[in-house]
Amino acid sequence: MSSEVRVRFAPSPTGYLHVGGARTALFNYLYAKNTGGKFILRIEDTDRARSTEESISAIFRSMKWLGLDWDEGPEVGGAYGPYFQTQRLGTYDEYAKKLLESGHAYYCFCSQEEIDRERKEMEDARASSQKYSGKCRNISLSEARERIAKGEKAAIRFKVPAKEIKFDDIVRGELSFDGNLIGDMVIVRSDGIPTYNYAVVIDDALMNITHVLRGDDHISNTPKQIVMYEALGFKTPRFGHISMILGPDGTRLSKRHGATSVEEYDKGGILPEALVNYLALLGWSPEGDREFFTKDELISEFSLSRVAKSPAVFDSTKLKWMNGSYIRKADDLAVAKMCAPYLIEAGLLKKEELESKLEWLAKVMKTAKTSFDTLVDAPAHVNLFFGEEYEVKKDDAEVAKYILDKQLTNKVIDFIISEIETFPEYNLAAVKGAIKKAQKTLGFSGHDVFMPLRVSLTGHSSGPGVYEMFDILGKERTIARLRGFASKYLS
RNA sequence: GCCCCCUUCGUCUAGCGGCCUAGGACAUCGCCCUUUCAAGGCGGCGGCGCGGGUCCGAAUCCCGCAGGGGGCGCCA
């Protein structure tokens, strides 16, 4: 028996991978890798009505995108499979039988309607606890079997012992619950499908899971699970409950707060490295003030003792900032490559010409990458480098306002153009020189001329440096654009 | 209604009895750099939920209260 750490992430495929789930998966992953243990993926698909194939593949996709590769689980296999709960039904039956025979569980013949009515009554009566009454507890196993043989439907309930249930939570310390307040829970539905609380115990035990790290919405499930481990004679794992991720209004993060799925962040131009880095810092903190970590650094720095107890609000502004920082730090060619799909989609670039233009694109990114934080924003910030002619990308009242404000006229543009042409060589100095002279003679600064130009070209008052744009564009195209601009707005 | 968890700047957090006049980051504001815009550099604003204890000494320990969150399913 080795002391190897074995942790798992066990999503139910009823939707996409949520950032909250992603963080739970990440913490499990980091802990496993930090300790040299195994990270296991298991799919909890016992809710047949809501589980879908599409969700399963979306979860796999997101996990891989984030770089959270699992050591055991679907696709990769392992010694403790299968890793889909619906493929383990026989095992659950087997242990349910044991529980029934050892008297830890019993058949329950209450109908859904009866239970609903009971619950309603307890609510009305303001009962201290709204647990199941235990009505079927005393039906003997043999009697129950007879009734089932006659065609009656029955669920199986676990008999929760009336005692104090304690455990030492890795992140919260000693926690205790009163078994008297926990109703006997259904472990196998009348259709034979096990419920979550039961299936997890069987799977975690049989898969030799040593540490269960999950969201703190599971805290109150833990005592229920512990009594089952005990009844079954399994060794209980250590539990660690990570706090929730909240929306800006302080309630549990959900769709109405905006993007919550990992996939949406991928589509929104967030880099997986940035998301992982950001998520790691949500509820965990390293020693010292450092904030940027590669995955390997996270692995070596990670420690459960530095996981926070309190919930955290998901701050998409900080995520974006961090993402922008990753973009700025990446080398120009890498940025060109990661932006390429977005540029193609925006129609700025053709797929076929990417290869030949990559180097040029890197040059564009050198100047442009400081102005956008997400990849989807890239096209809007570099569109002014594309196309031969002057082309208004966004007709904006702002442009006219700038022109009016500065009393910009054709004369100024003509002056600048002729200055550029008189320079023996076209380069950045030529453009700067022309502007300088325009300011001296006509009183127009770079800001006066370039702000309306920039806005007309990009629709933004912020963006890549216009001087640098001219540098990349070359003389002919620079002049063409200045002329185009003048004829559109200054005639 | 009952049970459980949580509580440091607007947000993420450091802090584990004296190093705290509470540190860092995002956001925000100002300045610098730049004859543009970003980025970058520097600086400002801003916080220990409240009330009792314990102690020479409390953000740190204990007890109440308040607020927030989660759970009480034949959902996971």
Coordinates of C-alpha atoms (C1' of nucleotides) in Angstrom, one line a residue:
Chain A
M1 CA 0.0 0.0 0.0
S2 CA 1.7 3.1 -1.2
S3 CA 1.0 6.6 0.2
E4 CA 0.6 8.1 -3.2
V5 CA -1.8 11.0 -3.4
R6 CA -4.8 10.3 -5.6
V7 CA -7.2 13.1 -6.3
R8 CA -10.1 13.4 -8.7
F9 CA -12.2 15.9 -10.5
A10 CA -15.7 14.5 -11.0
P11 CA -18.0 16.8 -13.0
S12 CA -21.5 16.0 -14.1
P13 CA -21.9 16.5 -17.8
T14 CA -25.0 18.7 -17.6
G15 CA -23.4 21.7 -19.1
Y16 CA -20.1 23.3 -20.0
L17 CA -17.1 23.5 -17.7
H18 CA -17.7 26.4 -15.4
V19 CA -14.8 28.6 -14.1
G20 CA -15.7 27.4 -10.6
G21 CA -15.3 23.8 -11.7
A22 CA -12.2 24.6 -13.6
R23 CA -10.6 26.1 -10.5
T24 CA -11.6 23.0 -8.4
A25 CA -10.0 20.9 -11.2
L26 CA -6.9 23.1 -11.2
F27 CA -6.4 22.8 -7.4
N28 CA -6.8 19.1 -7.6
Y29 CA -4.3 19.0 -10.5
L30 CA -1.8 21.2 -8.8
Y31 CA -2.0 19.2 -5.6
A32 CA -1.5 16.0 -7.4
K33 CA 1.4 17.2 -9.4
N34 CA 3.0 19.0 -6.5
T35 CA 3.0 15.7 -4.5
G36 CA 3.9 13.5 -7.4
G37 CA 0.4 11.9 -7.2
K38 CA -2.3 11.1 -9.7
F39 CA -5.0 13.3 -11.0
I40 CA -8.1 11.3 -12.0
L41 CA -11.1 12.4 -14.1
R42 CA -14.5 10.7 -13.5
I43 CA -17.7 11.6 -15.2
E44 CA -20.8 11.6 -12.9
D45 CA -23.5 11.0 -15.4
T46 CA -26.2 9.4 -13.2
D47 CA -28.6 12.2 -13.9
R48 CA -29.6 10.7 -17.2
A49 CA -32.2 13.3 -18.0
R50 CA -29.6 16.1 -18.0
S51 CA -26.4 14.5 -19.0
T52 CA -25.4 14.9 -22.6
E53 CA -22.7 13.7 -24.9
E54 CA -22.1 17.3 -26.0
S55 CA -21.3 18.3 -22.4
I56 CA -18.9 15.5 -22.0
S57 CA -16.9 16.5 -25.0
A58 CA -17.0 20.1 -24.1
I59 CA -15.6 19.3 -20.6
F60 CA -12.8 17.3 -22.2
R61 CA -12.0 20.1 -24.6
S62 CA -11.9 22.8 -21.9
M63 CA -9.8 20.6 -19.6
K64 CA -7.3 20.0 -22.4
W65 CA -7.3 23.7 -23.4
L66 CA -6.4 24.6 -19.9
G67 CA -3.7 22.0 -19.8
L68 CA -5.3 19.9 -17.1
D69 CA -4.4 16.5 -18.4
W70 CA -5.6 13.6 -16.3
D71 CA -3.6 10.6 -15.5
E72 CA -6.6 8.3 -15.3
G73 CA -10.0 8.6 -16.7
P74 CA -11.9 8.6 -20.0
E75 CA -9.8 8.3 -23.1
V76 CA -6.6 7.5 -21.1
G77 CA -7.9 4.6 -19.1
G78 CA -6.4 3.4 -15.9
A79 CA -6.5 0.5 -13.4
Y80 CA -9.7 1.6 -11.6
G81 CA -12.1 2.1 -14.5
P82 CA -14.6 2.5 -16.0
Y83 CA -14.6 6.2 -15.3
F84 CA -18.2 6.9 -16.2
Q85 CA -20.7 6.2 -13.5
T86 CA -23.3 4.9 -15.8
Q87 CA -20.8 2.1 -16.6
R88 CA -20.4 1.2 -13.0
L89 CA -24.0 0.4 -12.2
G90 CA -23.3 -3.3 -11.3
T91 CA -20.8 -2.2 -8.7
Y92 CA -23.3 0.1 -7.0
D93 CA -25.9 -2.7 -6.9
E94 CA -23.4 -5.0 -5.3
Y95 CA -22.6 -2.6 -2.5
A96 CA -26.2 -1.6 -2.0
K97 CA -27.0 -5.3 -1.4
K98 CA -24.3 -5.4 1.3
L99 CA -25.7 -2.3 2.9
L100 CA -29.2 -3.8 2.9
E101 CA -28.1 -7.1 4.3
S102 CA -26.0 -5.5 7.1
G103 CA -29.0 -3.4 8.1
H104 CA -27.4 -0.1 7.1
A105 CA -30.0 0.5 4.4
Y106 CA -33.6 -0.3 3.8
Y107 CA -36.2 -0.3 1.1
C108 CA -38.5 2.7 1.0
F109 CA -41.9 2.4 -0.6
C110 CA -42.9 6.0 -0.2
S111 CA -44.1 7.6 -3.4
Q112 CA -42.8 10.9 -4.6
E113 CA -46.2 12.4 -3.8
E114 CA -46.1 11.2 -0.2
I115 CA -42.7 12.6 0.3
D116 CA -43.6 15.9 -1.2
R117 CA -46.7 16.2 0.9
E118 CA -44.7 15.4 4.1
R119 CA -42.2 18.0 3.2
K120 CA -44.9 20.6 2.6
E121 CA -46.4 19.8 6.0
M122 CA -43.1 20.2 7.8
E123 CA -42.6 23.5 6.1
D124 CA -46.1 24.7 7.2
A125 CA -45.4 23.4 10.7
R126 CA -42.0 25.1 10.8
A127 CA -40.5 21.9 11.8
S128 CA -37.0 22.1 13.1
S129 CA -35.7 19.9 10.4
Q130 CA -37.1 19.0 7.1
K131 CA -35.8 15.5 6.9
Y132 CA -37.4 12.3 5.7
S133 CA -39.6 10.8 8.5
G134 CA -38.1 7.4 8.4
K135 CA -41.5 5.8 7.8
C136 CA -40.2 2.7 6.0
R137 CA -37.2 2.1 8.4
N138 CA -38.9 -0.7 10.1
I139 CA -40.1 -2.7 7.2
S140 CA -38.1 -5.9 7.3
L141 CA -35.9 -6.9 4.5
S142 CA -37.8 -10.1 3.8
E143 CA -41.2 -8.2 3.8
A144 CA -39.7 -5.6 1.5
R145 CA -38.5 -8.3 -0.9
E146 CA -41.9 -9.8 -1.0
R147 CA -43.5 -6.5 -1.9
I148 CA -41.0 -5.9 -4.6
A149 CA -41.6 -9.4 -6.0
K150 CA -45.2 -8.5 -6.2
G151 CA -44.3 -5.5 -8.4
E152 CA -44.1 -2.7 -6.0
K153 CA -41.4 0.0 -6.7
A154 CA -38.9 0.8 -4.0
A155 CA -36.0 3.1 -3.5
I156 CA -33.1 2.2 -1.1
R157 CA -32.4 4.6 1.8
F158 CA -29.4 4.7 4.0
K159 CA -30.0 4.6 7.7
V160 CA -28.1 7.6 9.1
P161 CA -26.9 6.9 12.6
A162 CA -28.0 9.2 15.4
K163 CA -24.6 10.4 16.4
E164 CA -22.1 13.2 16.1
I165 CA -20.2 13.1 12.8
K166 CA -16.9 14.8 12.8
F167 CA -14.1 15.3 10.3
D168 CA -11.0 17.4 10.0
D169 CA -11.3 19.5 6.9
I170 CA -8.0 20.3 5.2
V171 CA -8.9 23.9 4.6
R172 CA -11.3 24.6 7.4
G173 CA -10.2 22.4 10.3
E174 CA -12.5 20.4 12.6
L175 CA -16.1 20.3 11.4
S176 CA -19.0 18.5 13.2
F177 CA -22.5 17.6 12.4
D178 CA -25.4 16.0 14.2
G179 CA -26.6 12.8 12.6
N180 CA -30.0 13.3 14.2
L181 CA -30.7 16.2 11.9
I182 CA -29.8 14.3 8.7
G183 CA -32.6 12.4 7.1
D184 CA -32.1 8.9 5.7
M185 CA -31.1 9.6 2.2
V186 CA -32.0 7.7 -0.9
I187 CA -29.0 5.9 -2.3
V188 CA -30.6 4.0 -5.1
R189 CA -33.6 5.4 -6.8
S190 CA -36.6 3.2 -7.6
D191 CA -35.4 2.9 -11.1
G192 CA -32.2 1.3 -9.9
I193 CA -29.9 4.3 -10.6
P194 CA -27.7 5.3 -7.7
T195 CA -27.8 8.9 -6.4
Y196 CA -24.8 11.2 -6.2
N197 CA -24.0 10.9 -2.5
Y198 CA -23.9 7.1 -2.7
A199 CA -22.1 6.7 -6.0
V200 CA -19.4 9.1 -5.0
V201 CA -18.6 7.1 -2.0
I202 CA -18.3 3.9 -3.8
D203 CA -16.2 5.4 -6.6
D204 CA -13.9 7.4 -4.4
A205 CA -13.4 4.4 -2.2
L206 CA -12.8 1.9 -5.0
M207 CA -10.6 4.3 -6.9
N208 CA -8.5 4.7 -3.9
I209 CA -9.0 8.5 -3.7
T210 CA -6.9 9.8 -0.8
H211 CA -8.0 13.5 -0.9
V212 CA -11.4 14.9 -1.9
L213 CA -11.0 18.5 -2.8
R214 CA -14.3 20.1 -4.0
G215 CA -16.5 23.1 -3.7
D216 CA -17.8 24.0 -0.3
D217 CA -21.4 23.5 -1.4
H218 CA -20.5 19.9 -0.6
I219 CA -19.7 20.5 3.0
S220 CA -23.1 19.3 4.2
N221 CA -22.8 16.2 2.0
T222 CA -19.6 15.2 3.7
P223 CA -21.1 13.8 6.9
K224 CA -23.6 11.8 4.9
Q225 CA -20.8 10.3 2.9
I226 CA -18.6 9.6 5.9
V227 CA -21.3 7.4 7.6
M228 CA -21.4 5.4 4.4
Y229 CA -17.7 4.9 4.3
E230 CA -18.0 3.6 7.9
A231 CA -20.9 1.3 7.2
L232 CA -19.1 -0.1 4.2
G233 CA -15.8 -0.5 6.1
F234 CA -13.9 1.7 3.7
K235 CA -11.1 4.0 4.8
T236 CA -12.4 7.6 4.5
P237 CA -10.3 10.0 2.5
R238 CA -9.3 13.4 3.7
F239 CA -11.8 16.1 2.7
G240 CA -10.9 19.7 1.7
H241 CA -13.6 22.2 0.8
I242 CA -12.7 25.1 -1.4
S243 CA -14.9 28.2 -1.2
M244 CA -17.2 29.3 -4.0
I245 CA -16.6 31.8 -6.7
L246 CA -19.1 34.6 -6.6
G247 CA -20.4 37.1 -9.1
P248 CA -19.9 40.9 -8.6
D249 CA -23.1 41.1 -6.6
G250 CA -21.8 38.6 -4.1
T251 CA -24.1 35.7 -5.1
R252 CA -22.9 32.4 -6.5
L253 CA -21.5 32.9 -10.0
S254 CA -24.0 32.1 -12.7
K255 CA -24.9 32.7 -16.3
R256 CA -26.6 36.0 -15.5
H257 CA -23.2 37.4 -14.4
G258 CA -21.9 37.0 -18.0
A259 CA -19.3 34.6 -19.2
T260 CA -18.9 31.6 -16.9
S261 CA -17.8 28.8 -19.1
V262 CA -14.2 28.1 -19.9
E263 CA -15.1 27.8 -23.5
E264 CA -16.5 31.4 -23.6
Y265 CA -13.1 32.7 -22.3
D266 CA -11.4 30.7 -25.0
K267 CA -13.7 32.2 -27.7
G268 CA -13.3 35.6 -26.0
G269 CA -9.5 35.6 -26.7
I270 CA -8.3 34.8 -23.2
L271 CA -5.1 32.7 -23.2
P272 CA -5.2 29.5 -21.3
E273 CA -2.1 30.4 -19.4
A274 CA -3.7 33.6 -18.2
L275 CA -6.9 31.9 -17.1
V276 CA -5.0 29.3 -15.2
N277 CA -2.8 31.9 -13.6
Y278 CA -5.8 34.0 -12.6
L279 CA -7.8 31.1 -11.3
A280 CA -4.9 29.9 -9.2
L281 CA -4.8 33.2 -7.5
L282 CA -8.5 33.1 -6.7
G283 CA -8.6 31.3 -3.4
W284 CA -4.9 30.5 -3.2
S285 CA -2.0 32.7 -2.6
P286 CA 1.7 32.0 -3.0
E287 CA 4.4 33.0 -0.5
G288 CA 5.5 36.5 -1.4
D289 CA 4.1 39.1 -3.7
R290 CA 4.6 37.5 -7.1
E291 CA 1.5 37.2 -9.3
F292 CA 2.8 35.7 -12.5
F293 CA 3.3 32.0 -12.6
T294 CA 3.8 29.4 -15.3
K295 CA 2.0 26.1 -14.8
D296 CA 5.2 24.5 -13.6
E297 CA 5.8 27.2 -11.2
L298 CA 2.3 26.9 -9.9
I299 CA 2.9 23.2 -9.4
S300 CA 6.0 23.6 -7.3
E301 CA 4.6 26.5 -5.3
F302 CA 1.1 25.1 -4.7
S303 CA 0.1 24.1 -1.1
L304 CA -3.2 23.3 0.4
S305 CA -2.3 25.1 3.5
R306 CA -2.5 28.4 1.6
V307 CA -6.0 27.9 0.2
A308 CA -8.4 30.5 1.5
K309 CA -11.5 29.8 3.4
S310 CA -13.6 32.8 2.2
P311 CA -15.4 33.0 -1.1
A312 CA -14.0 35.1 -3.9
V313 CA -15.6 37.4 -6.4
F314 CA -14.6 36.7 -10.0
D315 CA -13.1 39.9 -11.3
S316 CA -13.1 39.8 -15.1
T317 CA -11.3 43.2 -15.2
K318 CA -8.3 41.7 -13.5
L319 CA -8.4 38.6 -15.7
K320 CA -8.3 40.9 -18.8
W321 CA -5.4 42.9 -17.4
M322 CA -3.5 39.7 -16.7
N323 CA -4.3 38.4 -20.2
G324 CA -3.1 41.6 -21.7
S325 CA 0.0 41.3 -19.7
Y326 CA 0.6 37.8 -21.1
I327 CA 0.1 39.1 -24.6
R328 CA 2.6 42.0 -24.0
K329 CA 5.2 39.6 -22.6
A330 CA 4.9 37.1 -25.4
D331 CA 7.3 37.6 -28.3
D332 CA 6.0 39.3 -31.4
L333 CA 5.9 36.3 -33.6
A334 CA 3.9 34.3 -31.0
V335 CA 1.4 37.1 -30.7
A336 CA 1.1 37.2 -34.5
K337 CA 0.3 33.5 -34.5
M338 CA -2.2 33.7 -31.7
C339 CA -4.0 36.6 -33.3
A340 CA -4.0 35.2 -36.8
P341 CA -7.3 33.2 -36.5
Y342 CA -9.1 36.3 -35.2
L343 CA -7.7 38.4 -38.0
I344 CA -8.8 35.8 -40.6
E345 CA -12.2 35.7 -39.1
A346 CA -12.4 39.5 -39.2
G347 CA -11.6 39.3 -42.9
L348 CA -8.4 41.3 -42.6
L349 CA -6.2 38.4 -43.6
K350 CA -6.6 35.4 -45.9
K351 CA -5.7 32.0 -44.6
E352 CA -3.4 31.3 -47.6
E353 CA -1.4 34.5 -47.1
L354 CA -0.8 34.0 -43.4
E355 CA 2.4 32.0 -43.9
S356 CA 4.0 34.6 -46.1
K357 CA 2.9 37.6 -44.1
L358 CA 3.8 36.2 -40.7
E359 CA 7.0 38.1 -40.3
W360 CA 5.3 41.3 -41.3
L361 CA 2.5 40.6 -38.9
A362 CA 5.0 40.2 -36.1
K363 CA 6.2 43.7 -36.9
V364 CA 2.7 44.9 -36.7
M365 CA 2.2 43.2 -33.4
K366 CA 5.4 44.7 -32.0
T367 CA 3.7 48.1 -32.0
A368 CA 0.1 47.0 -31.6
K369 CA 0.2 44.4 -28.8
T370 CA 0.3 47.0 -26.1
S371 CA -3.1 48.2 -27.0
F372 CA -5.4 45.2 -26.6
D373 CA -6.0 42.8 -23.7
T374 CA -7.8 40.0 -25.4
L375 CA -7.3 38.4 -28.8
V376 CA -10.8 39.2 -30.0
D377 CA -9.9 42.9 -29.7
A378 CA -6.9 42.5 -31.9
P379 CA -8.6 43.0 -35.3
A380 CA -10.1 46.3 -34.2
H381 CA -6.7 47.6 -33.2
V382 CA -4.7 46.5 -36.2
N383 CA -7.2 46.9 -39.0
L384 CA -5.5 50.2 -39.9
F385 CA -2.4 48.3 -41.1
F386 CA -4.4 46.4 -43.7
G387 CA -5.7 47.3 -47.1
E388 CA -4.0 49.4 -49.8
E389 CA -6.4 52.3 -49.9
Y390 CA -7.6 54.6 -47.2
E391 CA -10.7 53.0 -45.9
V392 CA -12.9 54.3 -43.2
K393 CA -13.3 51.4 -40.8
K394 CA -15.8 53.2 -38.6
D395 CA -17.5 56.3 -39.5
D396 CA -17.8 58.2 -36.3
A397 CA -19.1 61.5 -35.2
E398 CA -16.1 61.7 -33.1
V399 CA -13.9 62.2 -36.1
A400 CA -15.8 65.2 -37.2
K401 CA -15.7 66.5 -33.7
Y402 CA -11.9 66.3 -33.5
I403 CA -11.6 68.0 -36.9
L404 CA -13.9 70.8 -35.9
D405 CA -12.2 71.1 -32.6
K406 CA -8.8 71.5 -34.1
Q407 CA -9.9 73.4 -37.2
L408 CA -8.0 70.9 -39.2
T409 CA -7.9 71.7 -42.9
N410 CA -6.8 70.2 -46.2
K411 CA -3.9 72.6 -46.1
V412 CA -2.4 70.9 -43.2
I413 CA -2.5 67.5 -44.7
D414 CA -1.1 68.8 -48.1
F415 CA 1.7 70.5 -46.2
I416 CA 2.6 67.3 -44.4
I417 CA 2.5 65.2 -47.6
S418 CA 4.8 67.6 -49.4
E419 CA 7.1 67.6 -46.5
I420 CA 7.3 63.8 -46.5
E421 CA 7.9 63.8 -50.2
T422 CA 10.8 66.2 -50.0
F423 CA 12.6 63.9 -47.6
P424 CA 15.3 62.0 -49.4
E425 CA 14.3 58.8 -47.7
Y426 CA 11.0 57.7 -46.2
N427 CA 11.3 56.6 -42.6
L428 CA 9.9 57.4 -39.2
A429 CA 12.1 60.5 -39.0
A430 CA 10.6 61.8 -42.2
V431 CA 7.1 61.6 -40.7
K432 CA 8.1 63.1 -37.4
G433 CA 10.0 65.9 -39.2
A434 CA 7.0 66.7 -41.3
I435 CA 4.7 66.9 -38.3
K436 CA 7.2 69.0 -36.4
K437 CA 7.4 71.5 -39.3
A438 CA 3.7 71.6 -39.6
Q439 CA 3.5 72.5 -35.9
K440 CA 6.0 75.3 -36.3
T441 CA 4.5 76.8 -39.4
L442 CA 0.8 76.0 -39.1
G443 CA 0.4 75.3 -35.5
F444 CA -0.8 71.7 -35.8
S445 CA 0.6 69.0 -33.6
G446 CA 0.8 65.3 -34.1
H447 CA -2.1 64.9 -31.7
D448 CA -4.3 67.3 -33.8
V449 CA -3.7 65.4 -37.0
F450 CA -3.4 61.9 -35.8
M451 CA -6.3 61.7 -33.4
P452 CA -9.0 62.2 -36.0
L453 CA -7.1 60.0 -38.4
R454 CA -6.8 57.2 -35.8
V455 CA -10.5 57.4 -34.9
S456 CA -11.5 57.3 -38.5
L457 CA -9.4 54.3 -39.2
T458 CA -10.1 52.3 -36.1
G459 CA -13.1 53.7 -34.4
H460 CA -11.0 54.0 -31.2
S461 CA -9.3 56.9 -29.6
S462 CA -6.7 54.4 -28.4
G463 CA -4.6 52.0 -30.4
P464 CA -1.3 51.5 -32.0
G465 CA 1.0 54.4 -32.5
V466 CA 0.3 56.2 -35.7
Y467 CA 3.9 57.0 -36.2
E468 CA 4.7 53.4 -36.1
M469 CA 1.8 52.7 -38.4
F470 CA 3.4 54.9 -41.0
D471 CA 6.7 53.2 -40.4
I472 CA 5.1 49.9 -41.3
L473 CA 3.0 51.2 -44.1
G474 CA 5.7 52.7 -46.2
K475 CA 5.6 56.0 -48.1
E476 CA 3.1 55.3 -50.8
R477 CA 0.5 53.9 -48.5
T478 CA 1.0 56.6 -45.9
I479 CA 0.4 59.3 -48.4
A480 CA -2.5 57.5 -49.9
R481 CA -4.1 57.3 -46.5
L482 CA -3.5 60.9 -45.7
R483 CA -5.1 61.9 -49.1
G484 CA -8.0 59.6 -48.6
F485 CA -8.6 61.0 -45.2
A486 CA -8.4 64.6 -46.4
S487 CA -10.8 64.0 -49.3
K488 CA -13.3 62.3 -47.1
Y489 CA -13.4 64.8 -44.3
L490 CA -11.7 67.9 -45.3
S491 CA -13.0 68.9 -48.7
Chain B
rG1 C1' -37.8 27.1 10.0
rC2 C1' -33.3 24.1 11.0
rC3 C1' -28.0 22.9 10.1
rC4 C1' -23.2 24.4 8.3
rC5 C1' -19.6 27.7 6.4
rC6 C1' -17.5 32.6 5.7
rU7 C1' -16.3 38.1 7.2
rU8 C1' -8.8 42.7 6.1
rC9 C1' -9.1 48.6 0.9
rG10 C1' -14.7 48.7 -4.5
rU11 C1' -12.3 43.6 -6.1
rC12 C1' -8.3 39.5 -5.4
rU13 C1' -5.3 38.9 -1.3
rA14 C1' -0.7 39.0 2.7
rG15 C1' -1.1 38.7 7.9
rC16 C1' -1.2 33.0 11.7
rG17 C1' -0.2 38.0 19.7
rG18 C1' 4.4 42.7 19.6
rC19 C1' 8.1 43.2 12.8
rC20 C1' 1.1 46.7 11.3
rU21 C1' 1.5 54.3 11.4
rA22 C1' -2.0 46.8 8.1
rG23 C1' 1.9 44.9 2.8
rG24 C1' 1.1 43.6 -2.6
rA25 C1' -2.1 43.4 -7.1
rC26 C1' -6.5 45.0 -10.2
rA27 C1' -9.7 49.2 -10.6
rU28 C1' -9.6 54.6 -9.8
rC29 C1' -7.0 59.5 -9.5
rG30 C1' -2.4 62.5 -10.3
rC31 C1' 2.5 63.1 -12.3
rC32 C1' 6.6 61.5 -15.5
rC33 C1' 7.9 59.4 -20.3
rU34 C1' 5.8 60.6 -25.4
rU35 C1' 4.6 66.6 -30.1
rU36 C1' -0.5 60.9 -30.8
rC37 C1' -2.7 56.5 -28.2
rA38 C1' -1.5 52.6 -25.5
rA39 C1' 2.2 50.2 -22.7
rG40 C1' 5.8 51.5 -18.8
rG41 C1' 7.7 54.3 -14.4
rC42 C1' 6.5 57.1 -9.9
rG43 C1' 2.9 58.7 -6.4
rG44 C1' -2.2 59.6 -4.1
rC45 C1' -7.1 57.9 -2.4
rG46 C1' -8.8 53.6 0.0
rG47 C1' -9.7 48.3 4.6
rC48 C1' -9.3 44.8 9.8
rG49 C1' -18.4 44.2 10.1
rC50 C1' -20.2 45.5 15.4
rG51 C1' -20.1 44.7 20.8
rG52 C1' -17.9 42.3 24.8
rG53 C1' -13.8 39.8 27.0
rU54 C1' -8.5 37.4 27.6
rC55 C1' -3.6 39.6 27.7
rC56 C1' 1.5 44.3 29.5
rG57 C1' 0.0 44.0 24.2
rA58 C1' -5.2 41.7 19.3
rA59 C1' -6.5 42.2 12.4
rU60 C1' -4.5 37.9 14.8
rC61 C1' -7.3 34.0 20.7
rC62 C1' -12.5 33.4 23.2
rC63 C1' -17.9 34.7 23.5
rG64 C1' -22.2 37.1 21.5
rC65 C1' -24.5 39.9 17.5
rA66 C1' -25.1 41.4 12.6
rG67 C1' -24.3 40.6 7.4
rG68 C1' -23.3 37.3 3.3
rG69 C1' -23.1 32.4 1.3
rG70 C1' -24.3 27.1 1.1
rG71 C1' -27.3 22.9 2.4
rC72 C1' -31.8 20.5 4.3
rG73 C1' -33.9 16.4 -3.3
rC74 C1' -35.7 9.4 -6.0
rC75 C1' -30.1 17.0 -8.7
rA76 C1' -24.9 16.7 -8.8

